[in-house]
Amino acid sequence: MAMTKNDTGTIVKLGRDAISQLRDIETRFKVIAGEDGKIDQAELQAGLGLHDADYAARIFSLIDRDGSGTVTLWEFIDFAQILLTGSPDEKLRIVFDLHDLNGDGTIDQAELTHILDRSLNEHHLDIPPQKLDALSEAMFQKVDADGSKSITFGEFKACIDAHPALKDQMVANSATWLRLPERIERDRRRPHGRLLHNLTEGVTRLWENERPWLVLLVLYFAANAWMFRSGILAEIQLGSDLFTQIAQGAAACLKLNGAIILIAMLRHSLTFLRRTWFGPFLPLDHAIAFHKIVGHVTFLCAVIHVGGYIGAYESIIDPDFFTRDVVYGELFKSRVGWTGLTLIGLFLVMWIFSLRFVRDKGLFDLFYITHQLYWLWFAFFLLHVPGFWMWVVGPGALYLIERGIRLVHGLKTTDLQQADALSSNVTRLRMTRPDWFHYQPGEYVFLKHPMISSFEWHPFTATSNPEETEMLELHVRGVGNWTHKLHDMAQQPIPERPAAWPRVYLDGPYGSPASDIFDSKIPVLIGAGIGVTPFASILRSILHQRQQGAASQMQRIYFIWMNRDQKAFEWFVDLMAQLEEDPATRDVIEIQVYLTGLRAELTSASLTVAMEVYHQETGRDLLTGLHAPTRLSRPNWQSVFKSIRQAHPDQAVDVFYCGPEGLSRVLSREAGRFDFGYKKENF
């Protein structure tokens, strides 16, 4: 354990975590400084990713203690060391000095206004000038306890001390912004606790929340094991060698998986089942996940099947198989040979372009196009195994019927009445609702726009409520070529849009986990970014139903929405305001809003306090204008769920989530701890 001294000369022991962070900070300094080993103001701003030049200048002046115009490694480390190991008062003193522009030991209102303005700008937060003045006035009046028209360090400290949770967060994270960003992300994602404990807890939680899904997986893998064993036993009776036995065991599994891989894609059938009384007892929410598992198992079985026959041929029939020039001719002589190679080639292409990295890079088009090869794959499978038709006839017939329904819908156009390019690369579409289109809140549709692509269909959740019979609304986030082209076209002035622009095609609707919300007494709706879309439709429907006096078993609704960008709240701020103001819903729905894109830095605490004071004075949030305050942080899910459980100690609570997979794992774990049900959107 290393030792160091703080500003008062007291020796402080550095723990392993502090030493690790100091090493990160030293590494970051060297990256910024380059060969000369010093940092000027411009380099500091660019290297630390500071957006506002004035704010960067204030930070630089605090670090550059000798006023030389450059920062050395020791000045940088000394500053970081105070933020890491200093006392809370020492850290607060740095924050206070940051606000004290003229260095007279006090903060007047002009200085406070300036720093609040620079802090808002640094965090990319946009408010009108009159709101900034009101924010500064409210904060100054609150902190200036003696009415002296200036804030002393004692008054500033008392204000921060009045918010202990915020102070603890500020003290703990005061040096985070100096560290390497990749190290911060690594530490945030690192699992905590003992591995065995986490694994046991995860299995228990999965059994409690996902019992039908676990049962399906057990039955599925048991069926594969039975098929593999049956294939091997059949070859043993024929006296085949071990390689052939393994190859035929895998072949038996391929027949099974080739049939059931279609079942998970029967969207109309699964939506019908979801609407029946036994729908909640089926693992319908995991249809896509099941399809992926079957795809991976199918590919594995295909590799084993091919490898088994190659092994049998080389070791028993022809040891020189791979060295002779006639090998390719022999492979393509028989129907089994050339169809088998074609099958493995087709499936390899589909499998590679369905992996996560393809979608993560926004290459959905490649995934979609290559997946259309499944028609050829099934055709060659029927040629390769003549008896395969008996396995696929049932699900294949249902799939063809559903494709027929989709084809019929694909021949009918729908008029796009309005297309608006919103902030954060989101496009709002409003279109005429077809007479045949009947959907429930939270369900999704497939959309095709022939001006963008004549064959691509993309899924989007309806954000309008079903009671709005004339119009259908969608919100589309730009994540790939298709959606970016849609956003670009929506930005064009209406006279410049192509004549065929309003013509679109719909397929659906299809059920989703969010549509089960109406069966819950205490639903907790959690949306991350554009993941709010299923809940927009649901909340609009709830508002309409309660305005009409319709009976509902929902007693309390919690709506939690997180965004990285302030502008994103504009998508549905009018809906949230209506939910807060309408007598039918204001006492039933609790709204929580989180702005998660802000990084911890020196003025975060004072900005947060100022926003809280503004909210107390006006009853409105500074950023959204809602009654619900915007929290400038990620939610503490343990605290959020604990408060909900305390409010409903003996009632069933169900969490519904739509957003990134990483957060889903956290929510599932925390929901299990408080005995909450948990469902996630999967498409």
XYZ file of C-alpha atoms in Angstrom:
683
model
C 0.000 0.000 0.000
C 1.511 3.342 -1.072
C 1.690 6.519 1.012
C 1.183 10.137 -0.001
C 0.545 13.529 1.585
C -2.517 15.697 1.165
C -2.614 19.500 1.117
C -2.507 19.699 4.926
C 0.602 17.516 5.087
C -1.255 14.550 6.513
C 0.039 11.192 5.338
C -2.663 9.285 3.474
C -2.600 5.603 2.635
C -3.468 4.847 -0.961
C -5.561 1.772 -1.561
C -5.229 -0.477 -4.581
C -8.121 1.253 -6.352
C -6.626 4.737 -5.844
C -3.232 3.567 -7.098
C -4.861 2.041 -10.180
C -6.741 5.266 -10.894
C -3.598 7.375 -10.464
C -1.823 5.150 -12.975
C -4.712 5.646 -15.396
C -4.487 9.404 -14.895
C -0.710 9.377 -15.385
C -1.155 7.398 -18.611
C -3.754 9.866 -19.831
C -1.434 12.787 -19.104
C 1.331 11.205 -21.177
C -1.074 10.568 -24.046
C -2.201 14.221 -24.008
C 1.232 15.761 -23.432
C 3.113 13.943 -26.144
C 6.879 14.217 -26.487
C 7.404 17.531 -24.664
C 5.865 16.200 -21.442
C 3.741 19.319 -20.877
C 0.134 20.275 -21.551
C -1.103 23.695 -22.619
C -4.705 24.875 -22.344
C -5.743 23.788 -25.845
C -4.218 20.340 -25.343
C -5.996 19.971 -21.999
C -9.358 20.847 -23.522
C -8.920 18.455 -26.442
C -7.330 15.671 -24.395
C -10.000 15.645 -21.684
C -12.787 16.082 -24.215
C -14.014 19.345 -22.684
C -16.610 20.984 -24.896
C -16.621 24.529 -23.499
C -13.460 26.650 -23.876
C -14.209 28.931 -20.894
C -14.824 25.953 -18.650
C -11.580 24.349 -19.865
C -9.724 27.585 -19.079
C -10.995 27.544 -15.473
C -9.930 23.920 -15.039
C -6.522 24.714 -16.510
C -5.968 27.633 -14.127
C -6.678 25.392 -11.128
C -4.195 22.737 -12.260
C -1.461 25.166 -13.402
C -0.496 26.232 -9.891
C 2.707 28.053 -10.847
C 0.966 30.044 -13.598
C 3.543 29.004 -16.177
C 0.991 28.473 -18.937
C 1.714 24.747 -19.090
C 0.868 21.812 -16.831
C 3.545 19.328 -15.824
C 2.980 15.720 -14.849
C 3.465 16.534 -11.167
C 0.912 19.364 -11.252
C -1.557 17.055 -12.993
C -0.985 14.219 -10.513
C -1.086 16.587 -7.531
C -4.459 17.932 -8.666
C -5.777 14.415 -9.310
C -4.482 13.212 -5.946
C -6.606 15.760 -4.097
C -9.674 14.637 -6.016
C -8.845 10.992 -5.288
C -7.613 10.995 -1.692
C -8.409 14.437 -0.336
C -11.002 15.070 2.330
C -14.538 16.045 1.270
C -13.771 19.643 2.260
C -10.624 19.689 0.109
C -12.595 18.458 -2.881
C -15.358 20.977 -2.222
C -12.745 23.728 -2.036
C -11.622 22.916 -5.586
C -15.222 23.086 -6.793
C -15.712 26.373 -4.939
C -12.524 27.837 -6.448
C -13.776 26.838 -9.883
C -16.804 29.101 -9.336
C -14.753 31.927 -7.792
C -13.628 33.581 -11.019
C -11.822 36.595 -9.513
C -10.233 34.678 -6.632
C -11.593 36.916 -3.858
C -12.808 33.982 -1.765
C -16.518 34.497 -2.497
C -18.931 33.829 -5.354
C -21.236 36.589 -6.538
C -24.321 35.983 -8.682
C -22.569 36.935 -11.919
C -19.875 34.325 -11.254
C -22.490 31.702 -10.394
C -24.448 32.499 -13.554
C -21.300 32.260 -15.661
C -20.270 28.858 -14.277
C -23.800 27.455 -14.527
C -23.950 28.635 -18.137
C -20.551 27.077 -18.918
C -21.533 23.857 -17.140
C -24.758 23.597 -19.131
C -22.801 24.193 -22.313
C -20.164 21.622 -21.327
C -22.919 19.031 -20.879
C -24.629 20.013 -24.156
C -27.731 21.181 -22.278
C -29.728 23.903 -23.979
C -32.038 26.260 -22.079
C -33.305 29.779 -22.940
C -31.472 32.773 -21.372
C -34.446 33.631 -19.156
C -34.380 30.140 -17.663
C -30.652 30.461 -16.987
C -31.283 33.702 -15.107
C -34.091 32.073 -13.118
C -31.861 29.076 -12.365
C -29.031 31.278 -11.119
C -31.391 33.478 -9.094
C -33.022 30.492 -7.377
C -29.662 28.897 -6.584
C -28.101 32.131 -5.332
C -31.025 32.977 -3.055
C -30.908 29.467 -1.618
C -27.166 29.434 -0.888
C -26.653 33.061 0.189
C -28.026 32.413 3.661
C -27.018 35.768 5.184
C -28.219 37.873 2.247
C -24.779 39.421 1.766
C -24.982 39.203 -2.042
C -22.033 36.821 -2.043
C -21.532 33.141 -1.246
C -18.805 32.105 1.141
C -17.189 28.672 1.212
C -19.130 27.867 4.382
C -22.447 28.673 2.698
C -21.468 26.684 -0.387
C -20.477 23.706 1.776
C -23.727 23.895 3.757
C -25.717 23.788 0.512
C -23.893 20.675 -0.713
C -24.082 19.053 2.747
C -27.863 19.386 2.580
C -27.797 16.820 -0.238
C -25.828 13.926 1.314
C -26.443 11.409 -1.475
C -25.308 13.921 -4.082
C -22.280 14.884 -1.997
C -21.254 11.245 -1.592
C -21.533 10.736 -5.340
C -19.508 13.868 -6.044
C -16.772 12.923 -3.562
C -16.566 9.366 -4.916
C -16.468 10.353 -8.599
C -14.632 13.677 -8.499
C -11.574 12.308 -10.339
C -13.400 10.020 -12.760
C -13.311 12.527 -15.636
C -9.493 12.550 -15.538
C -9.183 8.805 -16.142
C -8.946 6.945 -19.439
C -12.520 6.531 -20.775
C -11.941 2.898 -21.751
C -10.816 2.052 -18.200
C -13.934 3.672 -16.743
C -16.143 1.621 -19.059
C -14.187 -1.537 -18.216
C -14.665 -1.007 -14.477
C -18.357 -0.218 -14.925
C -18.971 -3.449 -16.821
C -16.855 -5.626 -14.529
C -19.095 -8.041 -12.583
C -19.078 -7.631 -8.825
C -19.258 -10.354 -6.220
C -18.325 -14.017 -6.231
C -18.693 -15.900 -9.495
C -20.431 -18.941 -7.987
C -22.846 -16.748 -6.037
C -23.694 -14.693 -9.129
C -24.182 -17.849 -11.194
C -26.460 -19.452 -8.597
C -28.446 -16.253 -8.212
C -28.795 -15.963 -11.991
C -30.117 -19.506 -12.387
C -32.571 -19.008 -9.518
C -33.780 -15.733 -11.010
C -34.148 -17.326 -14.432
C -36.228 -20.154 -12.979
C -38.513 -17.714 -11.155
C -39.024 -15.316 -14.076
C -38.529 -17.514 -17.140
C -39.802 -20.961 -16.188
C -41.565 -21.694 -19.525
C -38.421 -20.627 -21.389
C -36.206 -22.917 -19.318
C -38.621 -25.817 -19.790
C -38.564 -25.251 -23.557
C -34.759 -25.221 -23.605
C -34.567 -28.442 -21.587
C -37.061 -30.150 -23.901
C -35.276 -28.834 -26.982
C -31.823 -30.051 -26.011
C -33.266 -33.337 -24.748
C -34.930 -33.832 -28.145
C -31.620 -33.155 -29.890
C -29.824 -35.623 -27.630
C -32.480 -38.256 -28.356
C -32.250 -37.650 -32.121
C -28.447 -37.820 -32.031
C -28.607 -41.090 -30.107
C -31.207 -42.512 -32.515
C -29.009 -41.688 -35.510
C -25.997 -43.359 -33.934
C -27.940 -46.491 -32.926
C -29.322 -46.861 -36.448
C -25.791 -46.817 -37.885
C -24.509 -49.240 -35.254
C -27.112 -51.748 -36.406
C -25.808 -51.328 -39.956
C -22.251 -51.948 -38.783
C -21.003 -48.477 -39.711
C -17.747 -47.020 -38.423
C -17.600 -44.443 -35.616
C -17.204 -41.444 -37.958
C -20.299 -42.426 -39.932
C -22.254 -42.977 -36.712
C -21.422 -39.443 -35.570
C -22.244 -38.006 -39.003
C -25.656 -39.679 -39.035
C -26.368 -38.651 -35.448
C -25.813 -35.044 -36.510
C -27.960 -35.654 -39.618
C -30.874 -36.741 -37.424
C -30.528 -33.509 -35.432
C -30.476 -31.513 -38.671
C -33.878 -32.911 -39.650
C -35.340 -31.856 -36.312
C -33.784 -28.381 -36.326
C -34.535 -27.812 -40.004
C -38.215 -28.221 -39.155
C -38.482 -26.251 -35.924
C -36.300 -23.335 -37.045
C -39.375 -22.063 -38.896
C -41.699 -22.254 -35.890
C -40.138 -19.280 -34.127
C -40.728 -17.176 -37.260
C -44.479 -17.838 -37.464
C -45.317 -14.322 -36.289
C -49.045 -14.409 -37.025
C -49.446 -17.758 -35.279
C -47.430 -16.637 -32.258
C -49.410 -13.396 -32.027
C -52.637 -15.427 -32.111
C -51.330 -17.653 -29.308
C -50.299 -14.597 -27.274
C -53.893 -13.342 -27.323
C -55.314 -16.623 -25.997
C -55.801 -17.476 -22.319
C -52.812 -19.817 -22.307
C -50.498 -17.321 -24.029
C -48.896 -16.221 -20.707
C -47.824 -19.820 -20.077
C -45.840 -20.041 -23.335
C -42.305 -18.628 -23.838
C -43.466 -16.448 -26.740
C -41.241 -13.542 -25.703
C -38.208 -15.662 -26.570
C -39.207 -16.616 -30.114
C -36.306 -14.776 -31.724
C -33.835 -16.004 -29.099
C -35.043 -19.560 -29.736
C -34.645 -19.066 -33.484
C -31.037 -17.962 -32.913
C -30.285 -20.960 -30.700
C -31.736 -23.341 -33.277
C -29.652 -21.618 -35.951
C -26.425 -22.056 -33.980
C -27.218 -25.702 -33.201
C -28.076 -26.335 -36.859
C -24.753 -24.909 -37.990
C -22.884 -26.971 -35.385
C -24.671 -30.151 -36.471
C -23.891 -29.393 -40.125
C -20.183 -29.039 -39.331
C -20.223 -32.295 -37.348
C -22.108 -34.044 -40.164
C -19.625 -32.953 -42.837
C -16.632 -33.569 -40.592
C -17.858 -37.048 -39.732
C -18.142 -38.125 -43.357
C -14.791 -36.595 -44.275
C -13.234 -38.481 -41.370
C -14.902 -41.710 -42.435
C -13.807 -41.340 -46.056
C -10.223 -40.394 -45.252
C -9.531 -42.921 -42.495
C -11.342 -45.941 -43.902
C -12.105 -45.618 -47.600
C -9.333 -43.436 -49.020
C -6.495 -42.176 -46.775
C -5.175 -40.055 -49.671
C -8.546 -38.329 -50.153
C -7.258 -34.769 -49.647
C -4.100 -35.202 -51.699
C -5.530 -36.517 -54.954
C -6.462 -34.238 -57.850
C -9.817 -35.949 -58.343
C -11.142 -34.970 -54.899
C -13.320 -32.111 -56.228
C -14.714 -34.259 -59.004
C -15.680 -36.994 -56.556
C -17.364 -34.516 -54.240
C -19.562 -33.191 -57.037
C -20.362 -36.506 -58.755
C -23.317 -37.434 -56.548
C -26.411 -35.458 -55.651
C -25.656 -35.957 -51.957
C -22.173 -34.502 -52.458
C -22.954 -31.321 -54.364
C -26.178 -30.556 -52.482
C -24.359 -31.072 -49.180
C -21.585 -28.662 -50.085
C -24.125 -26.129 -51.330
C -26.089 -26.440 -48.082
C -23.068 -25.851 -45.878
C -22.032 -22.874 -48.033
C -25.475 -21.261 -47.918
C -25.839 -21.759 -44.191
C -22.335 -20.450 -43.527
C -23.196 -17.184 -45.297
C -26.505 -16.830 -43.421
C -24.889 -17.711 -40.103
C -21.983 -15.263 -40.413
C -24.183 -12.307 -41.378
C -26.626 -13.018 -38.554
C -23.961 -12.649 -35.851
C -24.196 -9.741 -33.424
C -21.220 -7.794 -34.796
C -23.016 -7.352 -38.141
C -25.967 -5.583 -36.501
C -23.765 -3.693 -34.060
C -22.034 -2.105 -37.051
C -25.386 -1.051 -38.554
C -25.198 -3.616 -41.376
C -28.795 -4.788 -41.073
C -29.160 -4.763 -44.857
C -26.495 -7.469 -45.187
C -28.248 -9.563 -42.571
C -31.605 -9.175 -44.303
C -30.372 -9.895 -47.831
C -28.306 -12.953 -46.887
C -31.145 -14.348 -44.802
C -33.296 -14.552 -47.930
C -31.071 -17.476 -48.947
C -33.169 -19.662 -46.653
C -35.482 -20.441 -49.605
C -32.555 -21.997 -51.460
C -31.363 -23.714 -48.304
C -34.678 -25.505 -47.804
C -34.824 -26.442 -51.489
C -31.372 -28.023 -51.385
C -32.172 -29.704 -48.056
C -35.155 -31.427 -49.698
C -32.862 -32.580 -52.515
C -30.156 -33.673 -50.105
C -32.532 -35.649 -47.848
C -35.610 -36.829 -49.818
C -37.479 -37.748 -46.623
C -37.010 -34.316 -45.079
C -40.374 -33.171 -46.425
C -42.135 -35.243 -43.752
C -40.409 -33.191 -41.068
C -41.010 -29.777 -42.581
C -44.494 -30.178 -44.067
C -46.331 -28.916 -40.936
C -44.357 -25.783 -40.048
C -43.622 -25.236 -43.741
C -47.335 -25.129 -44.588
C -48.007 -22.634 -41.792
C -45.078 -20.521 -42.921
C -46.307 -20.473 -46.522
C -49.766 -19.406 -45.330
C -48.243 -16.558 -43.341
C -46.089 -15.557 -46.296
C -49.252 -15.506 -48.369
C -50.914 -13.162 -45.885
C -47.862 -10.947 -45.977
C -47.866 -11.007 -49.771
C -51.514 -9.913 -49.851
C -50.777 -7.057 -47.455
C -47.710 -6.199 -49.510
C -49.926 -5.523 -52.506
C -51.911 -2.875 -50.614
C -50.377 0.555 -50.199
C -50.903 2.911 -47.289
C -50.594 6.680 -47.551
C -47.865 8.358 -45.539
C -49.469 11.594 -44.370
C -46.597 13.092 -42.400
C -42.864 12.487 -41.950
C -40.930 14.598 -39.446
C -37.187 14.477 -38.834
C -36.840 14.728 -35.057
C -33.776 15.149 -32.871
C -31.297 12.331 -32.206
C -31.758 10.959 -35.725
C -35.361 9.847 -35.148
C -38.108 10.031 -37.776
C -41.787 10.277 -36.869
C -44.182 8.805 -39.420
C -47.947 9.300 -39.448
C -49.883 7.296 -42.012
C -53.449 6.400 -42.859
C -54.471 3.342 -40.878
C -55.804 0.590 -43.209
C -59.251 -0.878 -42.509
C -57.766 -4.357 -42.073
C -55.121 -3.233 -39.580
C -56.232 -4.021 -36.014
C -53.610 -3.908 -33.293
C -53.168 -3.790 -29.543
C -50.987 -1.346 -27.568
C -47.316 -2.298 -27.632
C -47.496 -4.391 -30.812
C -45.203 -3.831 -33.781
C -45.459 -3.804 -37.566
C -43.164 -4.350 -40.523
C -42.790 -1.365 -42.837
C -41.596 -1.238 -46.437
C -40.889 1.999 -48.277
C -40.332 1.299 -52.001
C -38.549 4.636 -52.499
C -35.802 3.327 -50.195
C -35.870 -0.376 -51.027
C -38.327 -2.472 -52.995
C -37.791 -5.620 -50.912
C -36.732 -4.668 -47.371
C -39.217 -4.871 -44.487
C -38.233 -3.412 -41.102
C -39.998 -3.817 -37.712
C -41.173 -0.801 -35.714
C -43.456 -0.459 -32.714
C -46.655 1.531 -33.134
C -46.534 4.641 -30.946
C -50.137 5.686 -31.572
C -52.934 4.108 -29.553
C -55.389 1.645 -31.160
C -58.303 3.912 -30.277
C -57.008 6.375 -32.893
C -58.779 4.673 -35.795
C -57.756 7.012 -38.613
C -53.995 7.243 -38.143
C -51.041 5.012 -37.333
C -47.862 6.531 -35.904
C -44.319 5.136 -35.835
C -41.048 6.495 -34.462
C -37.969 5.220 -36.310
C -34.411 5.609 -35.007
C -31.590 5.745 -37.543
C -29.365 2.694 -36.995
C -28.653 1.463 -40.532
C -28.722 2.441 -44.189
C -32.492 2.074 -44.566
C -33.435 4.117 -41.504
C -30.817 6.785 -42.252
C -32.192 7.176 -45.779
C -35.685 7.542 -44.317
C -34.454 10.291 -41.985
C -32.674 12.074 -44.836
C -35.832 12.019 -46.958
C -37.897 13.345 -44.046
C -35.521 16.307 -43.790
C -36.255 17.324 -47.374
C -38.839 20.082 -47.896
C -42.185 18.592 -48.942
C -42.076 20.064 -52.496
C -38.697 18.381 -53.075
C -39.814 14.901 -52.051
C -40.405 12.330 -54.819
C -43.968 11.949 -56.066
C -44.080 8.331 -54.866
C -42.859 9.286 -51.376
C -46.238 8.841 -49.587
C -46.699 5.196 -50.686
C -45.688 2.636 -48.033
C -46.607 -0.958 -47.182
C -47.481 -2.531 -43.818
C -47.346 -6.089 -42.508
C -48.656 -7.100 -39.108
C -49.424 -6.379 -36.385
C -47.377 -8.740 -34.250
C -47.443 -9.262 -30.498
C -44.696 -8.293 -28.065
C -44.055 -8.643 -24.312
C -45.187 -5.052 -23.754
C -48.730 -5.951 -24.813
C -49.026 -8.004 -21.592
C -48.881 -4.867 -19.449
C -52.660 -4.641 -19.161
C -52.641 -7.928 -17.225
C -50.425 -6.419 -14.508
C -51.656 -4.596 -11.415
C -48.390 -2.747 -10.747
C -46.449 -2.420 -14.024
C -43.049 -0.722 -14.150
C -42.312 0.487 -17.691
C -38.621 1.136 -18.382
C -37.540 2.570 -21.715
C -33.964 3.357 -22.753
C -33.763 5.847 -25.622
C -35.965 4.813 -28.542
C -36.930 1.794 -26.440
C -39.711 4.006 -25.128
C -41.819 3.396 -28.261
C -43.844 0.361 -27.043
C -44.775 2.270 -23.911
C -45.863 5.394 -25.795
C -48.702 3.448 -27.393
C -49.584 1.793 -24.087
C -49.618 5.045 -22.112
C -51.753 6.736 -24.754
C -54.190 3.847 -24.622
C -54.280 3.961 -20.807
C -54.970 7.707 -20.951
C -57.805 7.205 -23.439
C -59.359 4.335 -21.486
C -59.276 6.197 -18.186
C -60.722 9.317 -19.795
C -63.593 7.116 -20.967
C -64.015 5.628 -17.488
C -63.096 2.100 -18.581
C -62.431 -0.432 -15.834
C -58.803 -1.421 -15.290
C -56.984 -3.661 -12.836
C -53.874 -1.464 -12.916
C -53.557 0.275 -9.551
C -50.268 2.116 -10.020
C -48.039 2.619 -13.074
C -44.366 3.561 -12.969
C -42.897 4.975 -16.165
C -39.106 5.360 -16.235
C -37.422 6.824 -19.312
C -33.665 7.244 -19.798
C -31.959 9.217 -22.553
C -28.380 10.207 -23.263
C -29.498 13.352 -25.090
C -31.712 16.137 -23.749
C -33.354 16.608 -27.151
C -34.650 13.029 -27.167
C -37.211 13.859 -24.481
C -38.959 16.065 -27.042
C -40.262 12.926 -28.799
C -42.947 12.323 -26.179
C -42.777 15.263 -23.766
C -46.306 16.339 -24.756
C -47.624 12.876 -23.881
C -45.871 12.916 -20.502
C -47.208 16.400 -19.768
C -50.724 15.231 -20.590
C -50.333 12.215 -18.293
C -49.215 14.529 -15.477
C -52.020 17.040 -15.958
C -55.041 14.887 -16.819
C -57.161 14.048 -13.741
C -57.695 10.536 -15.110
C -54.005 9.616 -14.883
C -52.054 12.097 -12.759
C -52.647 10.159 -9.522
C -52.044 6.760 -11.118
C -48.882 7.202 -13.206
C -45.530 8.152 -11.689
C -42.974 9.434 -14.204
C -39.211 9.270 -13.647
C -36.853 10.859 -16.176
C -33.083 10.295 -16.308
C -30.493 12.056 -18.450
C -27.636 9.547 -18.533
C -25.247 11.051 -21.075
C -23.605 13.476 -18.636
C -20.205 12.533 -17.298
C -19.165 13.287 -13.747
C -17.050 16.447 -13.488
C -16.407 19.262 -11.042
C -19.569 21.322 -11.586
C -21.986 18.377 -11.810
C -22.962 18.637 -8.148
C -23.647 22.382 -8.155
C -25.605 22.097 -11.412
C -27.696 19.270 -9.964
C -28.388 21.253 -6.787
C -29.325 24.303 -8.852
C -31.785 22.239 -10.891
C -33.306 20.786 -7.716
C -33.710 24.264 -6.231
C -35.266 25.499 -9.485
C -37.710 22.583 -9.379
C -38.627 23.341 -5.765
C -39.243 26.993 -6.577
C -41.190 26.566 -9.823
C -42.658 23.068 -9.589
C -41.286 22.405 -13.082
C -38.198 20.699 -14.416
C -35.612 22.988 -15.994
C -35.039 20.808 -19.078
C -38.422 19.255 -19.901
C -40.946 21.540 -18.239
C -42.567 18.513 -16.588
C -43.525 18.230 -12.929
C -41.225 15.196 -12.764
C -37.610 16.318 -12.240
C -34.887 15.181 -14.636
C -32.170 13.305 -12.772
C -28.673 13.875 -14.178
C -27.417 10.338 -13.613
C -28.030 6.679 -14.268
C -30.750 5.179 -12.076
C -29.729 3.301 -8.955
C -31.937 0.317 -9.710
C -31.647 -1.192 -6.264
C -32.906 2.054 -4.754
C -35.647 2.482 -7.391
C -36.978 -1.059 -6.991
C -36.693 -0.908 -3.203
C -38.929 2.167 -3.055
C -41.485 0.481 -5.324
C -41.463 -2.672 -3.192
C -41.915 -0.602 -0.033
C -44.916 1.121 -1.628
C -46.428 -2.242 -2.616
C -45.134 -4.776 -0.059
C -47.664 -7.532 -0.700
C -48.546 -6.990 -4.361
C -47.262 -8.467 -7.598
C -45.043 -6.032 -9.502
C -44.025 -6.604 -13.126
C -41.116 -4.880 -14.881
C -41.309 -4.339 -18.647
C -38.152 -3.170 -20.391
C -37.182 -2.148 -23.906
C -33.605 -1.143 -24.647
C -30.008 -2.415 -24.821
C -29.251 -5.972 -23.745
C -26.567 -4.963 -21.228
C -29.022 -3.050 -19.049
C -31.516 -5.902 -19.338
C -29.168 -8.198 -17.417
C -28.921 -5.640 -14.609
C -32.684 -5.111 -14.471
C -33.401 -8.832 -14.520
C -31.048 -9.372 -11.586
C -32.476 -6.516 -9.523
C -36.071 -7.461 -10.357
C -35.382 -10.983 -9.104
C -34.043 -9.659 -5.806
C -37.296 -7.847 -5.116
C -39.509 -10.661 -6.408
C -40.677 -8.641 -9.432
C -41.730 -10.253 -12.679
C -39.558 -9.286 -15.644
C -40.132 -9.085 -19.404
C -37.988 -7.603 -22.162
C -38.707 -6.636 -25.746
C -36.640 -8.891 -28.004
C -37.027 -7.749 -31.606
